[in-house]
Short mmCIF file of C-alpha atoms in Angstrom, two decimals:
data_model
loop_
_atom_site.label_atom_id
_atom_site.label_comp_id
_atom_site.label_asym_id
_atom_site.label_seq_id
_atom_site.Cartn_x
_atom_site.Cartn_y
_atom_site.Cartn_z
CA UNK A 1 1.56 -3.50 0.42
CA UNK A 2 -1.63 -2.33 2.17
CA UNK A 3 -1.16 0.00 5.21
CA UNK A 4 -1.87 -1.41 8.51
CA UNK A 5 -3.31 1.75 9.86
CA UNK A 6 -5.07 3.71 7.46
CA UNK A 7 -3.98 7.93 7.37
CA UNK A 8 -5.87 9.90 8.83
CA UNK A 9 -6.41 12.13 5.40
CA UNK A 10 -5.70 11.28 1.86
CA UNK A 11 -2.67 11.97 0.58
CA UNK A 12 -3.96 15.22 -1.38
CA UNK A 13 -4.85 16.82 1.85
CA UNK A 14 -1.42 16.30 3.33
CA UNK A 15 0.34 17.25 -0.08
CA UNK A 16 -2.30 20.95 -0.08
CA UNK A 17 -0.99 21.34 3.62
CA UNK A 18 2.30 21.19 2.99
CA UNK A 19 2.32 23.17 -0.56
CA UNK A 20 0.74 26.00 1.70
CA UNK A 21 3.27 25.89 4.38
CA UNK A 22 5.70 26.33 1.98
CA UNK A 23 4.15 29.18 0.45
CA UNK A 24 4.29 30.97 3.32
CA UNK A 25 8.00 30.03 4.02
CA UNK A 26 8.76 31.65 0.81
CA UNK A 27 6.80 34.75 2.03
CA UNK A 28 8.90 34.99 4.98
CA UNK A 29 12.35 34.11 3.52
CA UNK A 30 12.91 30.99 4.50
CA UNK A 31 14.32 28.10 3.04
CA UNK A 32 13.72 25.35 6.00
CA UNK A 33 11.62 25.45 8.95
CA UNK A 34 12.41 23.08 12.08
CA UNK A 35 8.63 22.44 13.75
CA UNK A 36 8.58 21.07 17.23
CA UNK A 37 5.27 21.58 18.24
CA UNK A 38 3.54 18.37 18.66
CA UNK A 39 0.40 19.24 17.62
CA UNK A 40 1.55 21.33 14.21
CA UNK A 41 3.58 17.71 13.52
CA UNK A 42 0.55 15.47 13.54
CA UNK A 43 -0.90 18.50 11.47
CA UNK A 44 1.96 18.04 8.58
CA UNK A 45 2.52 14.90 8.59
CA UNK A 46 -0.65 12.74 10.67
CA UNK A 47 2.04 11.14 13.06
CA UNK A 48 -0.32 10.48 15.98
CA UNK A 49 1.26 8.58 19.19
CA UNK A 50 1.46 8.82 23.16
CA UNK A 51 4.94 9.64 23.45
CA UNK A 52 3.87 13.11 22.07
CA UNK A 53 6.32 14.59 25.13
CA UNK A 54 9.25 13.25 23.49
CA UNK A 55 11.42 15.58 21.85
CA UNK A 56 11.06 15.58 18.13
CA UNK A 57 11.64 17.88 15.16
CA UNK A 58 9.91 17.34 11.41
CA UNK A 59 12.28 20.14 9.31
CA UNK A 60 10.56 21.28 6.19
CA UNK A 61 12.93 22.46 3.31
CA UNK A 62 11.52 24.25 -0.21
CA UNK A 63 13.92 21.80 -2.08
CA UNK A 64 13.22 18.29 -0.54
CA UNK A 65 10.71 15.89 1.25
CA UNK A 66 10.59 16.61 5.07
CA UNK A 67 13.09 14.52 7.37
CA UNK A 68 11.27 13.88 10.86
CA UNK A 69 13.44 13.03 13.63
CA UNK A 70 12.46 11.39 16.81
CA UNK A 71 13.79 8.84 19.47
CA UNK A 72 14.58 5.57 17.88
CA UNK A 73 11.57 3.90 19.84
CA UNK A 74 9.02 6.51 17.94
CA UNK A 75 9.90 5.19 14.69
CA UNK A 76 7.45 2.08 13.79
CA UNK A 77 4.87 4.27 14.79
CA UNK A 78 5.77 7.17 12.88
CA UNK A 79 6.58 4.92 9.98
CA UNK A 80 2.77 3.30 10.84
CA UNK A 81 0.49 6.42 10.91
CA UNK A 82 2.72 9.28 8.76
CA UNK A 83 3.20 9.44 5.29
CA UNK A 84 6.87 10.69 5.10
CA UNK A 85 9.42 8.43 4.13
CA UNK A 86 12.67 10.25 5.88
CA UNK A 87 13.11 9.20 9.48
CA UNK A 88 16.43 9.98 11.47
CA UNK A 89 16.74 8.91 14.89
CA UNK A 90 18.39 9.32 18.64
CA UNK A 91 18.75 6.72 21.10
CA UNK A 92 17.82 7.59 24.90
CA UNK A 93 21.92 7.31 25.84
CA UNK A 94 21.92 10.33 23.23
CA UNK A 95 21.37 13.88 23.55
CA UNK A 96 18.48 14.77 21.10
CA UNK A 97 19.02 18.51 20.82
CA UNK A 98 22.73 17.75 19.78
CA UNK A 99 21.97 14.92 17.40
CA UNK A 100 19.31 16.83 15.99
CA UNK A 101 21.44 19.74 15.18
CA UNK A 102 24.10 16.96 13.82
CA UNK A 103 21.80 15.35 11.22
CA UNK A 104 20.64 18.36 10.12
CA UNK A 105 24.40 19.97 9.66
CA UNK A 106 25.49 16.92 7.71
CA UNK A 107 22.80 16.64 5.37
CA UNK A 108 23.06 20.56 4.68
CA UNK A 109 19.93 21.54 6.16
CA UNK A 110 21.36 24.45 7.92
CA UNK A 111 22.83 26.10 5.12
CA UNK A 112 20.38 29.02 3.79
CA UNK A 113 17.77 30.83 6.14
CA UNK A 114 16.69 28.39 8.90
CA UNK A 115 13.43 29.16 11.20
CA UNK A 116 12.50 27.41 13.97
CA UNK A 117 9.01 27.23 16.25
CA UNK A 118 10.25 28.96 19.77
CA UNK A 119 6.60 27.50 21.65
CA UNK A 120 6.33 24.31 22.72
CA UNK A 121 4.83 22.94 26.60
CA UNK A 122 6.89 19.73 26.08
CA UNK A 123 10.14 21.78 25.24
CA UNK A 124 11.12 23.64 28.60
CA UNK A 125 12.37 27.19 27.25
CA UNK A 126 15.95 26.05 28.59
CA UNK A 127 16.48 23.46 26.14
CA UNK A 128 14.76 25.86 23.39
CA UNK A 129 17.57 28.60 23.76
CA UNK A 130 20.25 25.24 23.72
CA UNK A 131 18.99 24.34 20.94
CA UNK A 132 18.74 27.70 19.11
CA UNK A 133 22.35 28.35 20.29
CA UNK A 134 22.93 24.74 18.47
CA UNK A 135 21.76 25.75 15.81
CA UNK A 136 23.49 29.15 15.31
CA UNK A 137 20.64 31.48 16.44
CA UNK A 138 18.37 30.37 13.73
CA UNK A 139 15.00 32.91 13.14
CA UNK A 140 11.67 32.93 14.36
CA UNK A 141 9.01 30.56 12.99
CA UNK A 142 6.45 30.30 14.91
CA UNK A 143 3.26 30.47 13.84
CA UNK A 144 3.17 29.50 10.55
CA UNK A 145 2.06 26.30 10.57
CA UNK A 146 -0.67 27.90 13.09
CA UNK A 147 -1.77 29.58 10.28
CA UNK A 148 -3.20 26.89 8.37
CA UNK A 149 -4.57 24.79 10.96
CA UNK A 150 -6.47 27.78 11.94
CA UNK A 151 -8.71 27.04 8.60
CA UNK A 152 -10.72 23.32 8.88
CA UNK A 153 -10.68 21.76 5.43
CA UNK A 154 -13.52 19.49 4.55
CA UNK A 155 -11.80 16.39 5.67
CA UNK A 156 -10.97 18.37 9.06
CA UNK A 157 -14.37 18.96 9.78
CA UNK A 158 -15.39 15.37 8.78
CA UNK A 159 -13.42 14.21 11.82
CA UNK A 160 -14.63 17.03 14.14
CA UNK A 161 -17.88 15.71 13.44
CA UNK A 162 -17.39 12.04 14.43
CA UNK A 163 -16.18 13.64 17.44
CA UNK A 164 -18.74 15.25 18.21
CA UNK A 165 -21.30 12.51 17.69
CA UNK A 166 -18.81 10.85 20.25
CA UNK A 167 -18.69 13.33 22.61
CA UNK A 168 -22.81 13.27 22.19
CA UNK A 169 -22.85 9.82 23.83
CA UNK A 170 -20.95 10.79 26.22
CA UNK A 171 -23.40 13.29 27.57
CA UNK A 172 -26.46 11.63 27.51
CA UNK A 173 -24.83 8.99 29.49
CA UNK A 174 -23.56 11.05 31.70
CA UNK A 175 -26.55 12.66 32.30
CA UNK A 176 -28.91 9.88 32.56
CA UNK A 177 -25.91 9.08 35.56
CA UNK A 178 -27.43 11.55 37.63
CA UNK A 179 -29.20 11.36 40.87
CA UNK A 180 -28.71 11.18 44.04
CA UNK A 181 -26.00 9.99 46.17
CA UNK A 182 -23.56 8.67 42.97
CA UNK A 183 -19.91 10.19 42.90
CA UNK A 184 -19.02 12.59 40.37
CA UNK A 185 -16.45 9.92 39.45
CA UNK A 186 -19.68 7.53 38.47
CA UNK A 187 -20.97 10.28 36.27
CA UNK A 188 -17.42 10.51 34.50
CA UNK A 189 -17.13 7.54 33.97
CA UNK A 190 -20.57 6.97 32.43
CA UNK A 191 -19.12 9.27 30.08
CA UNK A 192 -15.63 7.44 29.56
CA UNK A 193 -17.09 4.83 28.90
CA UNK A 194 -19.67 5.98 26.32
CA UNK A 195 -17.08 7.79 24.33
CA UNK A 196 -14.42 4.59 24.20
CA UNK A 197 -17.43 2.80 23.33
CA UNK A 198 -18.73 5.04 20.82
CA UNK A 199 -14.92 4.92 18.86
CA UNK A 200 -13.02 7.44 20.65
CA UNK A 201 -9.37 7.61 20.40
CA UNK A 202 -7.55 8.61 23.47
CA UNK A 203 -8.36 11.81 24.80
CA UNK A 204 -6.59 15.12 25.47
CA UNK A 205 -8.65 15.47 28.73
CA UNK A 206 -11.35 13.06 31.20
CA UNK A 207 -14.39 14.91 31.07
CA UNK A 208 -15.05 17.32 33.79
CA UNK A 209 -17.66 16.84 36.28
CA UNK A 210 -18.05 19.29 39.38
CA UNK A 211 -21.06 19.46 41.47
CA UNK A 212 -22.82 21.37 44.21
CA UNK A 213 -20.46 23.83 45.65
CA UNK A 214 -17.68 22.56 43.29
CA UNK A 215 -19.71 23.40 40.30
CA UNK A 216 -18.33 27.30 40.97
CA UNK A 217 -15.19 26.09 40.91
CA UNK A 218 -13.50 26.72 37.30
CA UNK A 219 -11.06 23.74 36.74
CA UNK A 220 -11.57 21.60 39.17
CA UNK A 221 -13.30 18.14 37.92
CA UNK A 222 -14.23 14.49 40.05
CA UNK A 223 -13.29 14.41 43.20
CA UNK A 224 -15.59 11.74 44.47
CA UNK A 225 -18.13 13.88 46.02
CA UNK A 226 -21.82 12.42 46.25
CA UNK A 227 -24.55 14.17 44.67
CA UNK A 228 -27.22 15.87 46.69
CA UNK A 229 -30.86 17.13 46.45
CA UNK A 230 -30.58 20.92 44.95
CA UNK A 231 -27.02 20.47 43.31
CA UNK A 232 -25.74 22.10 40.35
CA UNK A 233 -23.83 20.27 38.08
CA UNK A 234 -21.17 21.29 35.42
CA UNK A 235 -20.32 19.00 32.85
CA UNK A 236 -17.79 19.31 30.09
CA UNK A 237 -16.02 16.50 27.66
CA UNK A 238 -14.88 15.76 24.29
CA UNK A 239 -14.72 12.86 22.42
CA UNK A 240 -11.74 12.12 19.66
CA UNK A 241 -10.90 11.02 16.61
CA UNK A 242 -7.73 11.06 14.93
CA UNK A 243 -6.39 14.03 17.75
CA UNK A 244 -9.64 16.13 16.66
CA UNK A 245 -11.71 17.18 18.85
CA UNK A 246 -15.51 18.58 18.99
CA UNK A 247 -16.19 19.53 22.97
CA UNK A 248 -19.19 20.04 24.93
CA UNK A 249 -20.41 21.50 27.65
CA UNK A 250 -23.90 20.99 29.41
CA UNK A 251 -25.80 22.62 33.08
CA UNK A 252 -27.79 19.97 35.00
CA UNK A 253 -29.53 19.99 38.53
CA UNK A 254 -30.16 17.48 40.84
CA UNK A 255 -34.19 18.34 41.63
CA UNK A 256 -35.40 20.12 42.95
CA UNK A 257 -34.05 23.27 41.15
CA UNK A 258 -33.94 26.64 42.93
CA UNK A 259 -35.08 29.81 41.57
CA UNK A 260 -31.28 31.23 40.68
CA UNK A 261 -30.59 28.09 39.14
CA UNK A 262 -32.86 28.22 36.61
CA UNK A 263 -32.15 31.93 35.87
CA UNK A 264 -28.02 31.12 35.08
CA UNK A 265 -29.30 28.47 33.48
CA UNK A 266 -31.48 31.15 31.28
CA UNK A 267 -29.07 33.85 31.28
CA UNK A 268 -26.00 31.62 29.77
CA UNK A 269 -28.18 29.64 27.25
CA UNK A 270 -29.49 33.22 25.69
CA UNK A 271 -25.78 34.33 26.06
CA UNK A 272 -24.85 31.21 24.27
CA UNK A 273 -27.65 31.53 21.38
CA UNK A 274 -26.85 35.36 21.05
CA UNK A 275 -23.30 34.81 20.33
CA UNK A 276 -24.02 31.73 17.74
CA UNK A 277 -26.20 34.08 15.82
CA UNK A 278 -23.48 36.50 15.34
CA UNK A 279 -21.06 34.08 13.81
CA UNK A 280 -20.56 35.29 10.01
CA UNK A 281 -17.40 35.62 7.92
CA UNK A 282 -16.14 38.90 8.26
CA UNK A 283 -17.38 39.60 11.97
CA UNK A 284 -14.36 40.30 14.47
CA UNK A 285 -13.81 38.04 17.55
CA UNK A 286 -14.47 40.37 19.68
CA UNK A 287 -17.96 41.29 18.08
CA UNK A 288 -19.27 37.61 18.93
CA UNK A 289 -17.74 38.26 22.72
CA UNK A 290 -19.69 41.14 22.67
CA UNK A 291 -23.08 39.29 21.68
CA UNK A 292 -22.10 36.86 24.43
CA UNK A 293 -21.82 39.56 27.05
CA UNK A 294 -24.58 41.76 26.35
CA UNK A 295 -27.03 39.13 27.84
CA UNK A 296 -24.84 38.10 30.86
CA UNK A 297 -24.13 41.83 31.96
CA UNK A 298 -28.09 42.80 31.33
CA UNK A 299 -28.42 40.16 33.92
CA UNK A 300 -26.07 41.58 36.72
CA UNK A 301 -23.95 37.94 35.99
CA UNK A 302 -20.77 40.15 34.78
CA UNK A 303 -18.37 39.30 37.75
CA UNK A 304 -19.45 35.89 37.52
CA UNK A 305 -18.08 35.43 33.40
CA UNK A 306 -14.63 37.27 33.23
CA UNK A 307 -13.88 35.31 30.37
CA UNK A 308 -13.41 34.74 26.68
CA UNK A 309 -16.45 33.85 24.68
CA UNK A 310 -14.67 30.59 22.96
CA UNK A 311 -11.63 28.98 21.38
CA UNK A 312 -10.77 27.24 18.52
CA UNK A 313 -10.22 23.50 18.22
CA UNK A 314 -9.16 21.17 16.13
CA UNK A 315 -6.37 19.04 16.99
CA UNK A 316 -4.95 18.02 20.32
CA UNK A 317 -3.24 16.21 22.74
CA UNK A 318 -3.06 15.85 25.78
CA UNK A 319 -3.51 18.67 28.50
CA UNK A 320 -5.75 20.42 26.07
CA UNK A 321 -8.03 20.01 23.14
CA UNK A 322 -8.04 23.45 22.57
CA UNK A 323 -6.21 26.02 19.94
CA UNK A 324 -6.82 28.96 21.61
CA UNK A 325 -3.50 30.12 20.87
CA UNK A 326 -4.31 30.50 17.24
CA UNK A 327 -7.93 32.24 17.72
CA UNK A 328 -9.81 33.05 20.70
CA UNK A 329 -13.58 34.95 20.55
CA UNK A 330 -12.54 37.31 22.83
CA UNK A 331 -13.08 41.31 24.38
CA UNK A 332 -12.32 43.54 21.64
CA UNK A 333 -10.06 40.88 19.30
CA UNK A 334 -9.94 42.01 16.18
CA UNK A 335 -9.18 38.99 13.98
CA UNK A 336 -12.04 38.64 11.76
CA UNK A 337 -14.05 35.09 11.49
CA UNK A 338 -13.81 33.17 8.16
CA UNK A 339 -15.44 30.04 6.41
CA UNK A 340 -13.72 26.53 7.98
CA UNK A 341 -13.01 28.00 11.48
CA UNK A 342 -14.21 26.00 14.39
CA UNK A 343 -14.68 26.98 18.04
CA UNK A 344 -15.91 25.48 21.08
CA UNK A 345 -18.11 28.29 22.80
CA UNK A 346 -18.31 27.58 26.18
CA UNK A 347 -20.03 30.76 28.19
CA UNK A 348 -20.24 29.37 31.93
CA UNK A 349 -21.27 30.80 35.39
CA UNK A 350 -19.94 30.64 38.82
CA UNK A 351 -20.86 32.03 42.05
CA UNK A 352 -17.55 30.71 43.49
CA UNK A 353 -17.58 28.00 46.15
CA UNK A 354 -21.57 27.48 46.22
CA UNK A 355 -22.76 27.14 42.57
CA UNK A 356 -22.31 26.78 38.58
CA UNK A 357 -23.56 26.00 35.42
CA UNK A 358 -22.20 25.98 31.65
CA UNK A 359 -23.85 25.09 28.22
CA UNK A 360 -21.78 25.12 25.17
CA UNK A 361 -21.52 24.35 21.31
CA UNK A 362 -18.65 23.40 18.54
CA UNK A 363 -19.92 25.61 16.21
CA UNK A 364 -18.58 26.47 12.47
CA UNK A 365 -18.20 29.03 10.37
CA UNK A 366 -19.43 28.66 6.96
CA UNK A 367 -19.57 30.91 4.06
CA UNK A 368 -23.03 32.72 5.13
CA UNK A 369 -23.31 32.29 8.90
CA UNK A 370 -22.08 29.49 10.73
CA UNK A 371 -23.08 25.66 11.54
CA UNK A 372 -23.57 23.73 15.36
CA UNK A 373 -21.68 20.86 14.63
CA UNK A 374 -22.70 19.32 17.93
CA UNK A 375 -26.09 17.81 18.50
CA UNK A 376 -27.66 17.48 22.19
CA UNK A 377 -30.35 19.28 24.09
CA UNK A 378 -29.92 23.12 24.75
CA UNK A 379 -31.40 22.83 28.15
CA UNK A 380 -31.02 22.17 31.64
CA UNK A 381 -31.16 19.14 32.60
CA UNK A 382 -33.41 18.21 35.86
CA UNK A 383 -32.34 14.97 37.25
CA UNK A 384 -34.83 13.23 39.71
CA UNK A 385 -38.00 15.54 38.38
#
């Protein structure tokens, strides 16, 4: 019987995936490993859905095929976009953490060394230490399934790429949005609109679009404020398939553009470009911060950055697209860069409350340097000209 939603990897990928997390349970002497991170689940087994924040657990034994449990109305669609076959369920009159800990007991999952993944933003650290005290104080697992995702394979970067090439749309339209007097909302959702129609799945975050004074606000995004003569604006988004991700961030200006526009503008683009060139297997994190910086702090725009250099990214839901937490280009880190990692570089400038701009890449790592996976004009963009 054909599938009626297609994986999103073959089944060889998903087999290599989990043959490696396994090897690495072995390493750390464990016989069954109890992943709750929603992001390392779709990772293992593809299960993609919007009732992510659900409590869930996918335990991974040496000796047998991994048992996911989830509330009972998650199962069609894990059964519709996973590949495992061993589903065990709790109703919402249930307690999951207790049922969870039940199944597990009675099948004999708990006998032997048992690790579990302690972070989580959907599990609130509270029912974490329940459920570790359920469990009889099991160890500490976190992390390894971190450390494969932190490697694209081919088929990984196959999806980032139709991401980007969504995310791509996105821009232009958003751009070509500009002038005068529209809302930042109208620009976002020029974007929105060319992503969904360019294939996006959902997203892990509406693209950000701050102008004028709210350009040098980091975080903030549309608030409905109209565009005026001389702003600044700061756009970033990312477009999605199958929960990966391949962001983007661009400057514009509403003409006409003033004199210390145009030199951020300068300044972060050559910090930008400086830092791409220094992506190589074997160079540290913190060496391609340091590229970044060199530019920005010739410049006097120090106090202005106060930032990392990038992030990697890969899979995600919703409110981030980013994997920072498994490798960040940052001041003085010292894990060094190798072939398949992916980061979104996004150097960006702020003189807080009055102006900003940002221009970044998803860039890759390959075996002799490194690859720009996204595809869309390095420059500032003048609207109005």
């Amino acid at each position: 019987m054909a599938r009626p939603m297609p994986l999103a990897f073959t089944d060889a990928e998903y087999a290599r995936r989990l043959r490696d997390l396994r090897a690495r349970m072995r390493a750390a002497s464990l016989d069954a490993l109890l992943v709750v991170v929603a992001e390392n689940i779709t990772y293992l087994s593809g299960y993609e859905t919007i009732g992510y924040s659900n409590f869930g657990v996918l335990a991974v034994r040496l000796d047998a095929e991994p048992l996911l449990f989830i509330r009972e109305m998650e199962r069609t669609v894990a059964e519709t976009t996973t590949w495992l076959r061993d589903f065990e369920t709790f109703a919402d009159d249930q307690d999951p953490l207790e049922q969870a800990v039940a199944v597990l007991r009675k099948r004999g999952w708990l006998d032997g060394r048992v690790g579990v993944e302690l972070g989580d933003s959907f599990v609130s650290p509270s029912a974490m230490d329940r459920f570790r005290r359920l469990l009889g104080q099991p160890g500490d697992g976190t992390g390894l399934v971190e450390a494969g995702r932190a490697i694209k394979s081919a088929e990984e970067i196959a999806l980032i790429r139709q991401a980007c090439r969504i995310t791509e749309a996105g821009a232009s339209a958003a751009l070509e949005a500009i002038r005068p007097g529209v809302t930042e909302n109208l620009v976002s959702s020029a974007a929105y609109a060319a992503m969904m129609g360019a294939g996006s799945d959902f997203f892990a975050g509406d693209p950000i679009v701050t102008s004028g004074w709210r350009s040098g606000v980091a975080h903030l995004t549309f608030g409905n404020r109209r565009l005026e003569s001389g702003d600044t604006i700061l756009l970033e988004l990312s477009g999605c398939r199958r929960r990966y991700f391949g962001p983007l961030m661009r400057g514009a200006v509403v003409a006409p553009v003033r004199a210390e526009a145009r030199r951020m503008a300068d300044v972060i683009i050559a910090a930008l470009e400086s830092a791409i060139a220094a992506i190589r297997p074997g160079v540290t994190s913190g060496a391609v911060d340091a590229a970044c910086r060199e530019p920005i702090e010739r410049a006097g725009f120090e106090p202005n950055f106060r930032k990392r250099t990038g992030y990697s990214v890969g899979i995600g839901y919703a409110p981030s697209w980013g994997e920072g937490h498994i490798v960040s280009l940052r001041r003085d880190d010292p894990t060094r860069l190798e072939p398949g990692m992916v980061f979104h570089m996004p150097p960006a400038l702020r003189v807080p409350r009055q102006y900003g701009l940002g221009f970044s890449e998803t860039v890759l790592v390959t075996p002799t340097g490194c690859e720009v996976l996204t595809d869309h004009p390095r420059r500032l963009y003048v609207a109005g000209a």
